[in-house]
Short mmCIF file of C-alpha atoms and ligand atoms in Angstrom, two decimals:
data_model
loop_
_atom_site.label_atom_id
_atom_site.label_comp_id
_atom_site.label_asym_id
_atom_site.label_seq_id
_atom_site.Cartn_x
_atom_site.Cartn_y
_atom_site.Cartn_z
CA MET I 1 0.05 0.05 0.12
CA VAL I 2 1.38 3.22 -1.10
CA GLU I 3 0.67 6.37 1.45
CA ARG I 4 1.39 9.67 1.16
CA THR I 5 -0.09 13.15 2.36
CA LEU I 6 -0.91 15.87 0.04
CA PRO I 7 -0.23 19.30 0.85
CA ALA I 8 -3.09 21.45 2.92
CA PRO I 9 -6.48 22.10 1.52
CA LEU I 10 -6.75 24.51 -1.51
CA GLY I 11 -9.56 26.58 -0.21
CA ILE I 12 -11.83 25.82 -2.84
CA VAL I 13 -15.12 27.60 -2.62
CA PRO I 14 -17.96 25.16 -1.99
CA GLY I 15 -18.95 24.05 -5.38
CA SER I 16 -21.13 21.27 -7.05
CA PRO I 17 -23.55 18.82 -5.52
CA GLY I 18 -21.59 16.86 -2.86
CA VAL I 19 -18.23 18.81 -3.73
CA GLN I 20 -19.03 21.60 -0.97
CA PHE I 21 -15.68 21.24 0.73
CA VAL I 22 -12.10 20.21 0.08
CA GLY I 23 -11.27 20.89 3.47
CA PHE I 24 -8.80 18.09 4.51
CA ALA I 25 -5.44 17.01 3.27
CA ILE I 26 -5.99 13.70 1.24
CA ARG I 27 -4.11 10.70 2.05
CA PRO I 28 -5.77 7.92 0.12
CA GLY I 29 -4.72 4.14 0.33
CA ALA I 30 -7.29 1.48 0.46
CA GLY I 31 -5.87 -1.77 0.34
CA SER I 32 -6.28 -3.98 -2.79
CA ALA I 33 -8.90 -6.32 -1.71
CA GLY I 34 -12.04 -7.12 -3.25
CA GLY I 35 -11.67 -6.77 -6.87
CA SER I 36 -9.31 -6.97 -9.62
CA PRO I 37 -8.62 -3.88 -11.55
CA PRO I 38 -9.34 -3.45 -15.34
CA PRO I 39 -6.18 -3.35 -17.04
CA SER I 40 -4.69 0.00 -17.36
CA GLY I 41 -3.70 -0.35 -21.01
CA GLY I 42 -0.05 0.55 -20.89
CA TYR I 43 -1.13 3.41 -18.81
CA VAL I 44 1.98 4.00 -16.52
CA GLU I 45 0.82 4.42 -13.07
CA ARG I 46 3.62 5.92 -10.55
CA LEU I 47 3.96 8.05 -7.59
CA ASN I 48 3.78 11.74 -7.13
CA LEU I 49 1.65 11.85 -10.41
CA ASN I 50 -1.50 13.12 -8.29
CA ARG I 51 0.35 15.81 -6.99
CA GLU I 52 1.90 16.77 -10.68
CA TRP I 53 -1.71 16.74 -11.90
CA GLN I 54 -3.16 18.75 -9.26
CA THR I 55 -0.60 21.47 -9.83
CA ARG I 56 -1.56 21.57 -13.43
CA LYS I 57 -5.44 21.74 -12.78
CA GLU I 58 -4.92 24.64 -10.47
CA GLN I 59 -2.89 26.37 -13.25
CA ALA I 60 -5.20 25.33 -15.91
CA THR I 61 -8.70 25.08 -14.92
CA ALA I 62 -11.26 27.38 -13.01
CA ARG I 63 -11.72 26.78 -9.33
CA GLY I 64 -15.43 27.49 -9.70
CA VAL I 65 -15.80 24.04 -10.45
CA GLY I 66 -15.27 22.66 -7.19
CA VAL I 67 -13.82 19.17 -7.24
CA LEU I 68 -13.74 16.69 -4.18
CA ALA I 69 -10.59 14.63 -4.62
CA GLN I 70 -6.94 15.44 -5.01
CA ALA I 71 -6.81 12.32 -6.70
CA PHE I 72 -6.96 11.83 -10.33
CA ALA I 73 -8.92 8.87 -11.96
CA ALA I 74 -7.30 6.30 -14.43
CA ARG I 75 -9.50 3.39 -14.63
CA ALA I 76 -12.47 2.37 -13.21
CA GLN I 77 -14.95 -0.83 -12.77
CA ASN I 78 -18.33 -1.20 -11.37
CA ALA I 79 -17.86 0.34 -7.85
CA GLU I 80 -14.11 0.82 -7.88
CA ILE I 81 -11.92 3.48 -9.17
CA TRP I 82 -7.97 3.18 -9.22
CA ASP I 83 -6.23 6.59 -9.36
CA VAL I 84 -2.96 7.63 -11.53
CA GLU I 85 -0.80 6.30 -8.83
CA GLY I 86 -2.86 2.92 -8.55
CA ARG I 87 -4.51 3.35 -5.31
CA ARG I 88 -8.15 1.91 -5.29
CA TYR I 89 -11.01 3.72 -4.04
CA ILE I 90 -14.62 2.41 -3.58
CA ASP I 91 -17.07 4.60 -5.19
CA PHE I 92 -20.13 5.48 -2.92
CA ALA I 93 -20.40 8.58 -5.26
CA GLY I 94 -21.18 6.91 -8.53
CA GLY I 95 -20.11 9.92 -10.45
CA ILE I 96 -23.11 11.70 -8.30
CA GLY I 97 -25.86 9.38 -9.12
CA VAL I 98 -25.15 8.65 -12.51
CA LEU I 99 -23.67 4.88 -12.07
CA ASN I 100 -26.60 2.76 -10.59
CA THR I 101 -25.31 0.30 -13.19
CA GLY I 102 -21.64 0.67 -12.07
CA HIS I 103 -18.50 1.96 -13.98
CA ARG I 104 -18.25 0.11 -17.73
CA HIS I 105 -20.74 -2.28 -17.22
CA PRO I 106 -20.00 -4.77 -19.74
CA LYS I 107 -23.34 -4.67 -21.57
CA VAL I 108 -23.41 -0.73 -21.57
CA ILE I 109 -19.82 -1.05 -22.74
CA ALA I 110 -20.73 -3.52 -25.63
CA ALA I 111 -23.60 -1.37 -26.59
CA VAL I 112 -21.69 1.42 -27.07
CA GLU I 113 -18.74 -0.26 -28.78
CA ALA I 114 -21.33 -1.49 -31.27
CA GLN I 115 -22.77 2.05 -31.85
CA LEU I 116 -19.39 3.23 -32.45
CA ALA I 117 -18.71 1.27 -35.16
CA ARG I 118 -22.10 2.29 -37.07
CA PHE I 119 -21.82 6.16 -36.45
CA THR I 120 -21.25 8.67 -33.55
CA HIS I 121 -23.49 11.84 -34.62
CA THR I 122 -25.85 12.69 -37.36
CA CYS I 123 -27.91 15.29 -35.19
CA TRP I 124 -31.27 13.68 -34.78
CA GLN I 125 -32.63 17.16 -36.48
CA VAL I 126 -30.94 16.30 -39.67
CA MET I 127 -31.21 12.46 -40.10
CA PRO I 128 -32.97 10.44 -37.28
CA TYR I 129 -31.93 7.23 -36.18
CA PRO I 130 -34.12 4.43 -34.47
CA GLY I 131 -32.71 4.32 -31.46
CA TYR I 132 -33.94 7.33 -29.97
CA VAL I 133 -37.36 6.39 -31.00
CA GLU I 134 -36.88 2.79 -29.10
CA LEU I 135 -35.69 4.66 -26.02
CA ALA I 136 -38.41 7.09 -26.28
CA GLU I 137 -40.89 4.42 -26.15
CA LYS I 138 -39.20 2.58 -23.61
CA LEU I 139 -39.50 5.88 -21.00
CA ASN I 140 -42.99 6.31 -22.17
CA ARG I 141 -43.79 2.81 -20.72
CA LEU I 142 -41.56 2.92 -17.95
CA THR I 143 -42.43 6.40 -16.26
CA PRO I 144 -45.17 6.65 -14.17
CA GLY I 145 -48.87 7.57 -15.64
CA ALA I 146 -51.04 5.41 -17.52
CA PHE I 147 -51.69 8.02 -20.22
CA ASP I 148 -50.15 8.62 -23.79
CA LYS I 149 -46.63 10.14 -23.63
CA LYS I 150 -44.15 11.51 -25.72
CA THR I 151 -40.11 12.38 -25.12
CA ILE I 152 -37.39 14.33 -25.95
CA PHE I 153 -33.59 13.87 -25.49
CA LEU I 154 -31.21 16.32 -24.28
CA SER I 155 -27.46 16.13 -22.98
CA THR I 156 -27.59 17.43 -19.48
CA GLY I 157 -29.80 17.50 -16.53
CA ALA I 158 -30.22 21.10 -16.29
CA GLU I 159 -30.86 21.26 -20.11
CA ALA I 160 -33.58 18.50 -19.67
CA VAL I 161 -34.96 21.18 -16.72
CA GLU I 162 -34.69 24.24 -18.98
CA ASN I 163 -37.01 22.25 -21.71
CA ALA I 164 -39.75 20.87 -19.04
CA ILE I 165 -40.16 24.64 -18.18
CA LYS I 166 -40.43 25.76 -22.02
CA ILE I 167 -42.87 22.93 -22.42
CA ALA I 168 -45.09 23.72 -19.65
CA ARG I 169 -45.01 27.40 -20.68
CA ILE I 170 -45.86 26.86 -24.42
CA ALA I 171 -48.45 24.38 -23.41
CA THR I 172 -50.30 26.24 -20.67
CA GLY I 173 -49.86 29.71 -22.07
CA ARG I 174 -48.57 30.90 -18.58
CA SER I 175 -45.24 32.09 -17.27
CA GLY I 176 -45.01 31.63 -13.59
CA VAL I 177 -43.11 28.38 -12.05
CA ILE I 178 -43.25 27.19 -8.26
CA ALA I 179 -40.35 25.25 -6.80
CA PHE I 180 -39.16 24.43 -3.16
CA SER I 181 -36.58 25.65 -0.94
CA GLY I 182 -33.36 23.50 -0.89
CA ALA I 183 -34.16 22.32 -4.51
CA PHE I 184 -31.28 21.81 -6.92
CA HIS I 185 -32.32 21.61 -10.21
CA GLY I 186 -28.93 22.61 -12.14
CA ARG I 187 -26.67 25.33 -13.27
CA THR I 188 -28.18 27.09 -16.24
CA MET I 189 -30.16 30.47 -15.99
CA MET I 190 -33.74 28.90 -15.62
CA ALA I 191 -32.26 25.68 -13.61
CA MET I 192 -30.57 27.95 -10.97
CA ALA I 193 -33.36 30.07 -10.74
CA LEU I 194 -35.11 27.26 -9.72
CA THR I 195 -32.83 26.09 -7.42
CA GLY I 196 -33.61 26.81 -3.81
CA LYS I 197 -29.85 27.32 -2.31
CA VAL I 198 -27.97 30.56 -2.60
CA ALA I 199 -24.67 29.61 -1.80
CA PRO I 200 -22.72 28.56 -3.83
CA TYR I 201 -24.96 28.16 -6.65
CA LYS I 202 -26.72 31.45 -7.12
CA ALA I 203 -24.75 34.06 -5.21
CA GLY I 204 -23.15 36.53 -7.71
CA PHE I 205 -25.00 34.92 -10.83
CA GLY I 206 -28.33 37.15 -11.08
CA PRO I 207 -30.62 38.39 -12.20
CA PHE I 208 -32.31 35.48 -12.40
CA PRO I 209 -35.49 34.80 -15.06
CA PRO I 210 -38.65 36.40 -13.45
CA GLU I 211 -41.63 34.57 -12.09
CA ILE I 212 -39.96 31.95 -10.33
CA TYR I 213 -41.25 31.68 -6.75
CA HIS I 214 -40.44 29.34 -3.85
CA THR I 215 -42.22 27.61 -1.20
CA PRO I 216 -40.70 25.73 1.88
CA PHE I 217 -40.41 22.04 1.54
CA PRO I 218 -41.37 19.90 4.33
CA ILE I 219 -39.04 18.57 6.51
CA GLU I 220 -40.34 17.27 10.05
CA LEU I 221 -36.71 17.13 11.43
CA HIS I 222 -36.58 20.85 11.13
CA GLY I 223 -39.95 21.73 11.89
CA THR I 224 -41.83 22.26 8.44
CA SER I 225 -44.77 20.24 7.80
CA VAL I 226 -46.83 19.40 4.88
CA ASP I 227 -49.26 22.05 5.85
CA ASP I 228 -46.51 24.77 5.79
CA ALA I 229 -45.63 23.61 2.24
CA ILE I 230 -49.21 23.96 1.13
CA VAL I 231 -49.73 27.13 3.03
CA GLY I 232 -46.80 28.69 1.39
CA ILE I 233 -48.00 27.93 -2.09
CA GLU I 234 -51.41 29.40 -1.05
CA ARG I 235 -49.77 32.47 0.07
CA LEU I 236 -47.93 32.79 -3.01
CA PHE I 237 -51.57 32.82 -4.83
CA LYS I 238 -52.51 35.56 -2.67
CA SER I 239 -49.77 37.79 -2.18
CA ASP I 240 -47.35 37.24 -5.52
CA ILE I 241 -48.71 35.50 -8.47
CA ASP I 242 -52.72 34.37 -9.39
CA PRO I 243 -52.79 30.72 -9.64
CA ALA I 244 -54.01 31.17 -13.37
CA ARG I 245 -50.82 32.51 -14.36
CA VAL I 246 -48.82 29.31 -12.70
CA ALA I 247 -47.45 26.96 -15.57
CA ALA I 248 -45.91 24.31 -13.24
CA ILE I 249 -44.81 23.21 -9.89
CA VAL I 250 -41.61 21.54 -9.99
CA ILE I 251 -40.51 19.03 -7.42
CA GLU I 252 -37.67 16.54 -6.76
CA PRO I 253 -39.56 13.60 -5.09
CA VAL I 254 -36.42 12.92 -3.00
CA GLN I 255 -34.42 16.29 -2.94
CA GLY I 256 -30.81 15.24 -3.70
CA GLU I 257 -28.46 17.96 -3.30
CA GLY I 258 -30.94 19.73 -0.74
CA GLY I 259 -30.10 16.78 1.64
CA PHE I 260 -31.68 13.65 0.94
CA TYR I 261 -35.37 14.80 2.31
CA VAL I 262 -38.09 12.59 0.81
CA ALA I 263 -41.07 14.24 -0.10
CA PRO I 264 -44.17 12.83 1.85
CA PRO I 265 -46.32 11.12 -0.11
CA GLU I 266 -49.23 13.28 1.20
CA LEU I 267 -47.50 16.53 0.05
CA LEU I 268 -47.34 14.72 -3.58
CA ARG I 269 -50.81 14.08 -3.35
CA ARG I 270 -51.80 17.37 -2.30
CA LEU I 271 -49.84 19.07 -4.96
CA ARG I 272 -51.46 16.81 -7.60
CA ALA I 273 -54.76 18.00 -6.33
CA LEU I 274 -53.69 21.67 -6.03
CA CYS I 275 -52.28 21.53 -9.71
CA ASP I 276 -55.52 19.89 -10.99
CA GLN I 277 -57.66 22.38 -9.26
CA HIS I 278 -55.71 25.36 -11.12
CA ARG I 279 -55.05 23.46 -14.08
CA ILE I 280 -51.05 23.62 -13.27
CA LEU I 281 -48.52 21.07 -14.37
CA LEU I 282 -46.67 18.92 -11.94
CA ILE I 283 -43.20 18.51 -12.94
CA ALA I 284 -40.98 16.02 -11.49
CA ASP I 285 -37.44 16.20 -11.34
CA GLU I 286 -36.22 12.45 -11.23
CA ILE I 287 -32.43 13.32 -12.15
CA GLN I 288 -31.07 11.84 -9.21
CA SER I 289 -34.08 9.66 -7.75
CA GLY I 290 -34.78 7.74 -11.14
CA PHE I 291 -33.64 4.36 -12.42
CA ALA I 292 -34.08 1.92 -9.61
CA ARG I 293 -32.12 4.24 -7.16
CA THR I 294 -35.18 4.29 -4.64
CA GLY I 295 -36.39 0.67 -5.16
CA ARG I 296 -38.76 1.63 -7.83
CA TRP I 297 -38.13 2.73 -11.10
CA PHE I 298 -39.05 6.44 -10.14
CA ALA I 299 -39.32 7.81 -6.78
CA MET I 300 -42.84 9.15 -7.74
CA GLN I 301 -44.54 5.77 -7.85
CA HIS I 302 -43.98 5.35 -4.13
CA ALA I 303 -46.47 7.84 -3.44
CA GLY I 304 -48.62 6.92 -6.56
CA VAL I 305 -48.73 10.39 -8.11
CA ASP I 306 -48.29 10.78 -11.57
CA PRO I 307 -46.60 13.84 -12.59
CA ASP I 308 -47.65 15.46 -16.15
CA ILE I 309 -43.50 15.79 -16.90
CA ILE I 310 -40.72 13.83 -15.79
CA VAL I 311 -37.24 14.70 -16.44
CA THR I 312 -34.17 12.30 -16.03
CA ALA I 313 -30.72 12.08 -16.65
CA LYS I 314 -27.91 11.05 -14.59
CA SER I 315 -28.03 7.20 -14.37
CA LEU I 316 -30.24 6.95 -17.50
CA ALA I 317 -27.15 6.35 -19.79
CA GLY I 318 -24.83 4.92 -17.23
CA GLY I 319 -22.09 7.43 -17.67
CA PHE I 320 -22.73 8.88 -21.01
CA PRO I 321 -24.22 12.26 -21.17
CA LEU I 322 -28.13 11.86 -22.07
CA SER I 323 -31.28 13.70 -20.48
CA ALA I 324 -35.10 13.15 -21.19
CA VAL I 325 -38.23 15.13 -21.01
CA THR I 326 -41.28 12.73 -20.65
CA GLY I 327 -44.52 13.79 -20.54
CA ARG I 328 -48.58 13.78 -21.48
CA ALA I 329 -48.44 13.62 -25.74
CA ASP I 330 -50.23 16.87 -26.01
CA LEU I 331 -48.07 18.59 -23.97
CA MET I 332 -44.99 17.57 -25.42
CA ASP I 333 -46.38 18.59 -28.89
CA ALA I 334 -47.29 22.08 -28.03
CA ALA I 335 -43.98 23.42 -29.12
CA ALA I 336 -43.83 23.73 -32.87
CA PRO I 337 -40.87 21.94 -34.85
CA GLY I 338 -37.74 23.70 -34.26
CA GLY I 339 -38.85 24.84 -30.97
CA LEU I 340 -37.29 22.17 -29.14
CA GLY I 341 -33.91 20.11 -29.66
CA GLY I 342 -30.16 20.95 -29.66
CA THR I 343 -26.90 19.72 -31.75
CA TYR I 344 -26.01 16.81 -29.55
CA ALA I 345 -29.40 16.27 -28.17
CA GLY I 346 -30.06 12.55 -28.02
CA ASN I 347 -26.46 11.85 -29.16
CA PRO I 348 -26.70 7.76 -30.45
CA VAL I 349 -23.66 6.54 -28.54
CA SER I 350 -25.62 7.81 -25.27
CA ILE I 351 -28.89 6.72 -26.56
CA ALA I 352 -27.20 3.17 -27.30
CA ALA I 353 -25.81 3.00 -23.70
CA ALA I 354 -29.22 4.04 -22.30
CA LEU I 355 -30.99 1.11 -24.24
CA ALA I 356 -28.45 -1.07 -22.47
CA VAL I 357 -28.66 0.21 -18.93
CA ILE I 358 -32.58 -0.04 -19.06
CA ASP I 359 -31.83 -4.03 -20.03
CA VAL I 360 -29.37 -3.98 -17.21
CA ILE I 361 -31.86 -2.84 -14.85
CA GLU I 362 -34.56 -5.12 -15.82
CA ASN I 363 -32.50 -8.28 -15.95
CA GLU I 364 -30.57 -7.71 -12.97
CA LYS I 365 -33.56 -6.81 -10.96
CA LEU I 366 -31.83 -3.70 -9.68
CA VAL I 367 -34.92 -2.10 -8.34
CA ASP I 368 -34.89 -5.01 -5.81
CA ARG I 369 -31.26 -4.71 -5.26
CA ALA I 370 -31.60 -0.91 -4.36
CA ASN I 371 -33.86 -2.11 -1.45
CA VAL I 372 -31.43 -4.64 -0.37
CA VAL I 373 -28.38 -2.17 -0.51
CA GLY I 374 -30.42 0.37 1.16
CA ASP I 375 -31.22 -1.93 4.16
CA ALA I 376 -27.57 -2.82 4.55
CA ILE I 377 -26.72 0.87 4.81
CA ARG I 378 -29.48 1.95 7.22
CA ARG I 379 -28.59 -1.11 9.46
CA THR I 380 -24.92 0.04 9.36
CA LEU I 381 -26.07 3.79 10.38
CA GLU I 382 -28.55 2.54 12.87
CA ALA I 383 -26.08 0.61 14.48
CA ALA I 384 -23.40 3.41 14.49
CA ARG I 385 -25.53 5.65 16.52
CA ASP I 386 -23.97 4.45 19.85
CA ASN I 387 -20.67 5.22 18.77
CA ALA I 388 -21.71 8.35 17.07
CA PRO I 389 -24.37 10.39 18.75
CA GLN I 390 -24.10 13.03 16.02
CA ILE I 391 -26.55 10.74 13.90
CA ALA I 392 -29.87 12.68 14.06
CA GLU I 393 -31.65 10.93 11.05
CA VAL I 394 -31.02 8.13 9.02
CA ARG I 395 -33.46 8.38 5.99
CA GLY I 396 -34.05 7.63 2.68
CA LEU I 397 -35.93 5.44 -0.07
CA GLY I 398 -34.62 2.27 -1.22
CA ALA I 399 -30.67 2.89 -1.93
CA MET I 400 -31.28 6.65 -2.06
CA MET I 401 -30.14 6.88 1.66
CA GLY I 402 -28.84 9.99 3.56
CA VAL I 403 -27.51 10.69 7.19
CA GLU I 404 -27.74 13.77 8.89
CA PHE I 405 -25.76 15.06 11.69
CA VAL I 406 -25.88 17.65 14.35
CA ASP I 407 -24.12 18.71 17.50
CA PRO I 408 -25.80 16.21 20.28
CA ALA I 409 -25.76 18.97 22.73
CA SER I 410 -27.16 21.71 20.76
CA ALA I 411 -29.03 19.85 18.08
CA VAL I 412 -27.49 22.30 15.19
CA PRO I 413 -26.01 21.15 11.97
CA ASP I 414 -22.50 19.73 12.35
CA PRO I 415 -20.89 20.22 8.84
CA ALA I 416 -17.44 20.09 10.79
CA PHE I 417 -18.39 16.34 12.05
CA THR I 418 -19.63 15.65 8.42
CA LYS I 419 -16.26 16.60 6.97
CA ARG I 420 -14.49 14.49 9.47
CA VAL I 421 -16.26 11.35 8.68
CA GLN I 422 -15.79 12.28 4.73
CA ALA I 423 -12.11 12.84 5.38
CA HIS I 424 -11.54 9.50 7.04
CA ALA I 425 -13.54 7.66 4.74
CA PHE I 426 -11.38 8.88 1.92
CA ASP I 427 -8.12 8.35 3.87
CA ALA I 428 -9.38 4.72 3.89
CA GLY I 429 -10.16 4.47 0.33
CA LEU I 430 -14.06 5.38 0.41
CA LEU I 431 -15.53 7.90 -1.74
CA LEU I 432 -18.36 9.72 0.03
CA LEU I 433 -20.45 12.79 -1.02
CA THR I 434 -21.95 15.38 1.22
CA CYS I 435 -25.14 17.28 0.64
CA GLY I 436 -27.52 19.61 2.67
CA VAL I 437 -28.41 23.52 2.73
CA HIS I 438 -26.34 22.91 6.04
CA PHE I 439 -23.35 20.52 4.43
CA ASN I 440 -24.35 18.15 7.29
CA VAL I 441 -25.80 15.27 5.46
CA ILE I 442 -23.94 12.43 3.78
CA ARG I 443 -25.60 10.72 0.70
CA PHE I 444 -24.96 7.30 -0.59
CA LEU I 445 -24.78 6.94 -4.35
CA MET I 446 -22.81 4.02 -4.65
CA PRO I 447 -23.65 1.47 -8.06
CA LEU I 448 -26.69 -0.66 -7.23
CA THR I 449 -24.71 -3.52 -8.97
CA ILE I 450 -21.88 -3.36 -6.32
CA GLU I 451 -20.36 -6.81 -5.32
CA ASP I 452 -21.54 -7.81 -1.73
CA ALA I 453 -17.96 -8.24 -0.79
CA VAL I 454 -16.95 -4.64 -1.91
CA LEU I 455 -20.27 -3.31 -0.28
CA ASN I 456 -19.14 -4.94 2.93
CA GLU I 457 -15.73 -3.65 3.03
CA ALA I 458 -17.22 -0.17 2.18
CA LEU I 459 -19.73 -0.10 5.08
CA ASP I 460 -16.85 -1.39 7.22
CA ILE I 461 -14.84 1.56 6.34
CA LEU I 462 -17.84 3.80 7.05
CA ARG I 463 -18.36 2.42 10.41
CA ARG I 464 -14.83 3.37 11.43
CA SER I 465 -14.89 6.52 9.75
CA LEU I 466 -17.85 7.62 12.00
CA ALA I 467 -16.29 6.19 15.30
CA ALA I 468 -12.98 8.04 14.05
CA ALA I 469 -14.74 11.16 13.58
CA ALA I 470 -16.78 10.91 16.98
CA ALA I 471 -13.66 9.85 19.02
C1 LIG Y 1 -32.37 16.72 -8.97
C2 LIG Y 1 -31.34 17.23 -10.02
N1 LIG Y 1 -31.89 18.12 -10.89
C3 LIG Y 1 -31.09 18.49 -11.75
C4 LIG Y 1 -29.50 18.23 -12.04
C5 LIG Y 1 -28.88 18.93 -12.99
O1 LIG Y 1 -28.26 18.17 -13.77
P1 LIG Y 1 -26.78 18.21 -14.44
O2 LIG Y 1 -25.62 18.53 -13.74
O3 LIG Y 1 -26.49 17.12 -15.43
O4 LIG Y 1 -27.25 19.40 -15.12
C6 LIG Y 1 -28.96 17.65 -10.73
C7 LIG Y 1 -27.59 17.43 -10.70
O5 LIG Y 1 -27.16 16.89 -9.81
C8 LIG Y 1 -30.21 17.30 -9.73
O6 LIG Y 1 -29.61 16.35 -8.78
#
């Protein structure tokens, strides 16, 4: 095992989901048990390469893109990553929720290689290809709602959110949009405006598009109820915007970046009723919660509430850039030809990957596997409470689990403790992501395909990291 201590933190400003800090010196170095690395393909791994790349990174790239690790990836397989110095990490971040089917799933790679041999780009808007249609049909079938649906493809999550709002506006002829405090919908202008967290996502980047309103997200732990959330919307209707001018309410059924708070089914049902009453569209942002992560194909299915439009991305294409907007067919057809799309939107290589991802989720029963993995995390965290009284709540749906830390004496959020757990885990070779408005939640986004032995090894590191942080 190679061990080394990198220099003191760089002081990078909080930056991206799960990358809110770089506040520890990284001393990576898990052992090599639990899996054989993929061939390095002649790539030379040697000491001090991370340090060299870090120096070049600082000189060549902007700090506004916050980066968690000061170790550079060389190769990865399923739930493991090896850095340029040959050190192994167990990946509980999954590229921020992108790798429900793991790194380089053989079936995804085979589908991509086959597509690479055919063509890589025509632009769907110039010459279409069957895979786009086939994937649209699958999403129309798999997403919640037994009504006619249509789908368009984009490249990123934020782009899908932007397009969902465009579609909602043109379909309703209304302009207002309501989102939730603590929400994260992306970094483009509209997605950023909808995001309900100022630092680091919005501070200094305004002005934002008008007619965006926020209402409290119900979090019982912090004293906000479903009633409070609904009262918040009704207050908006009285004081800020006529409901007849609201095009859509946008919600993550499990808040991701905001802290892995599950929207209570009662909230989703009451939103549905409110939307029906005022002819407002309900948009579900399942970019992080979709594709088996929560123990259903989509998190909305837990509440039995059908959104009018659902946006997906991340694990849709197993590591290739692809996002989708799926919705009621009449809404999706509201925009005239040319109003939607993009040069790379629905890239054929990503589409091939996504078709394989859907087969893998079905064939390997990853919906069920999410519940097994989630139970293992829950049990580990609940058992760790004795040693780590900072654990305020263990929560989640399926394998979309989070653990929130507070100071046991004051019950105040404890981001310092959260950082310590993350740092200890990193030291031992486990990649963990944080989240939450107060940066005091650790979220778990490991591949659902993770081998039992690797999962157990990681949970053991997690146990030890919690104890070490509490000591
Ligand atoms: C719920 C949610 N919506 C939107 C986005 C934005 O996706 P992207 O980063 O691909 O633009 C994210 C990304 O973390 C997300 O978690």
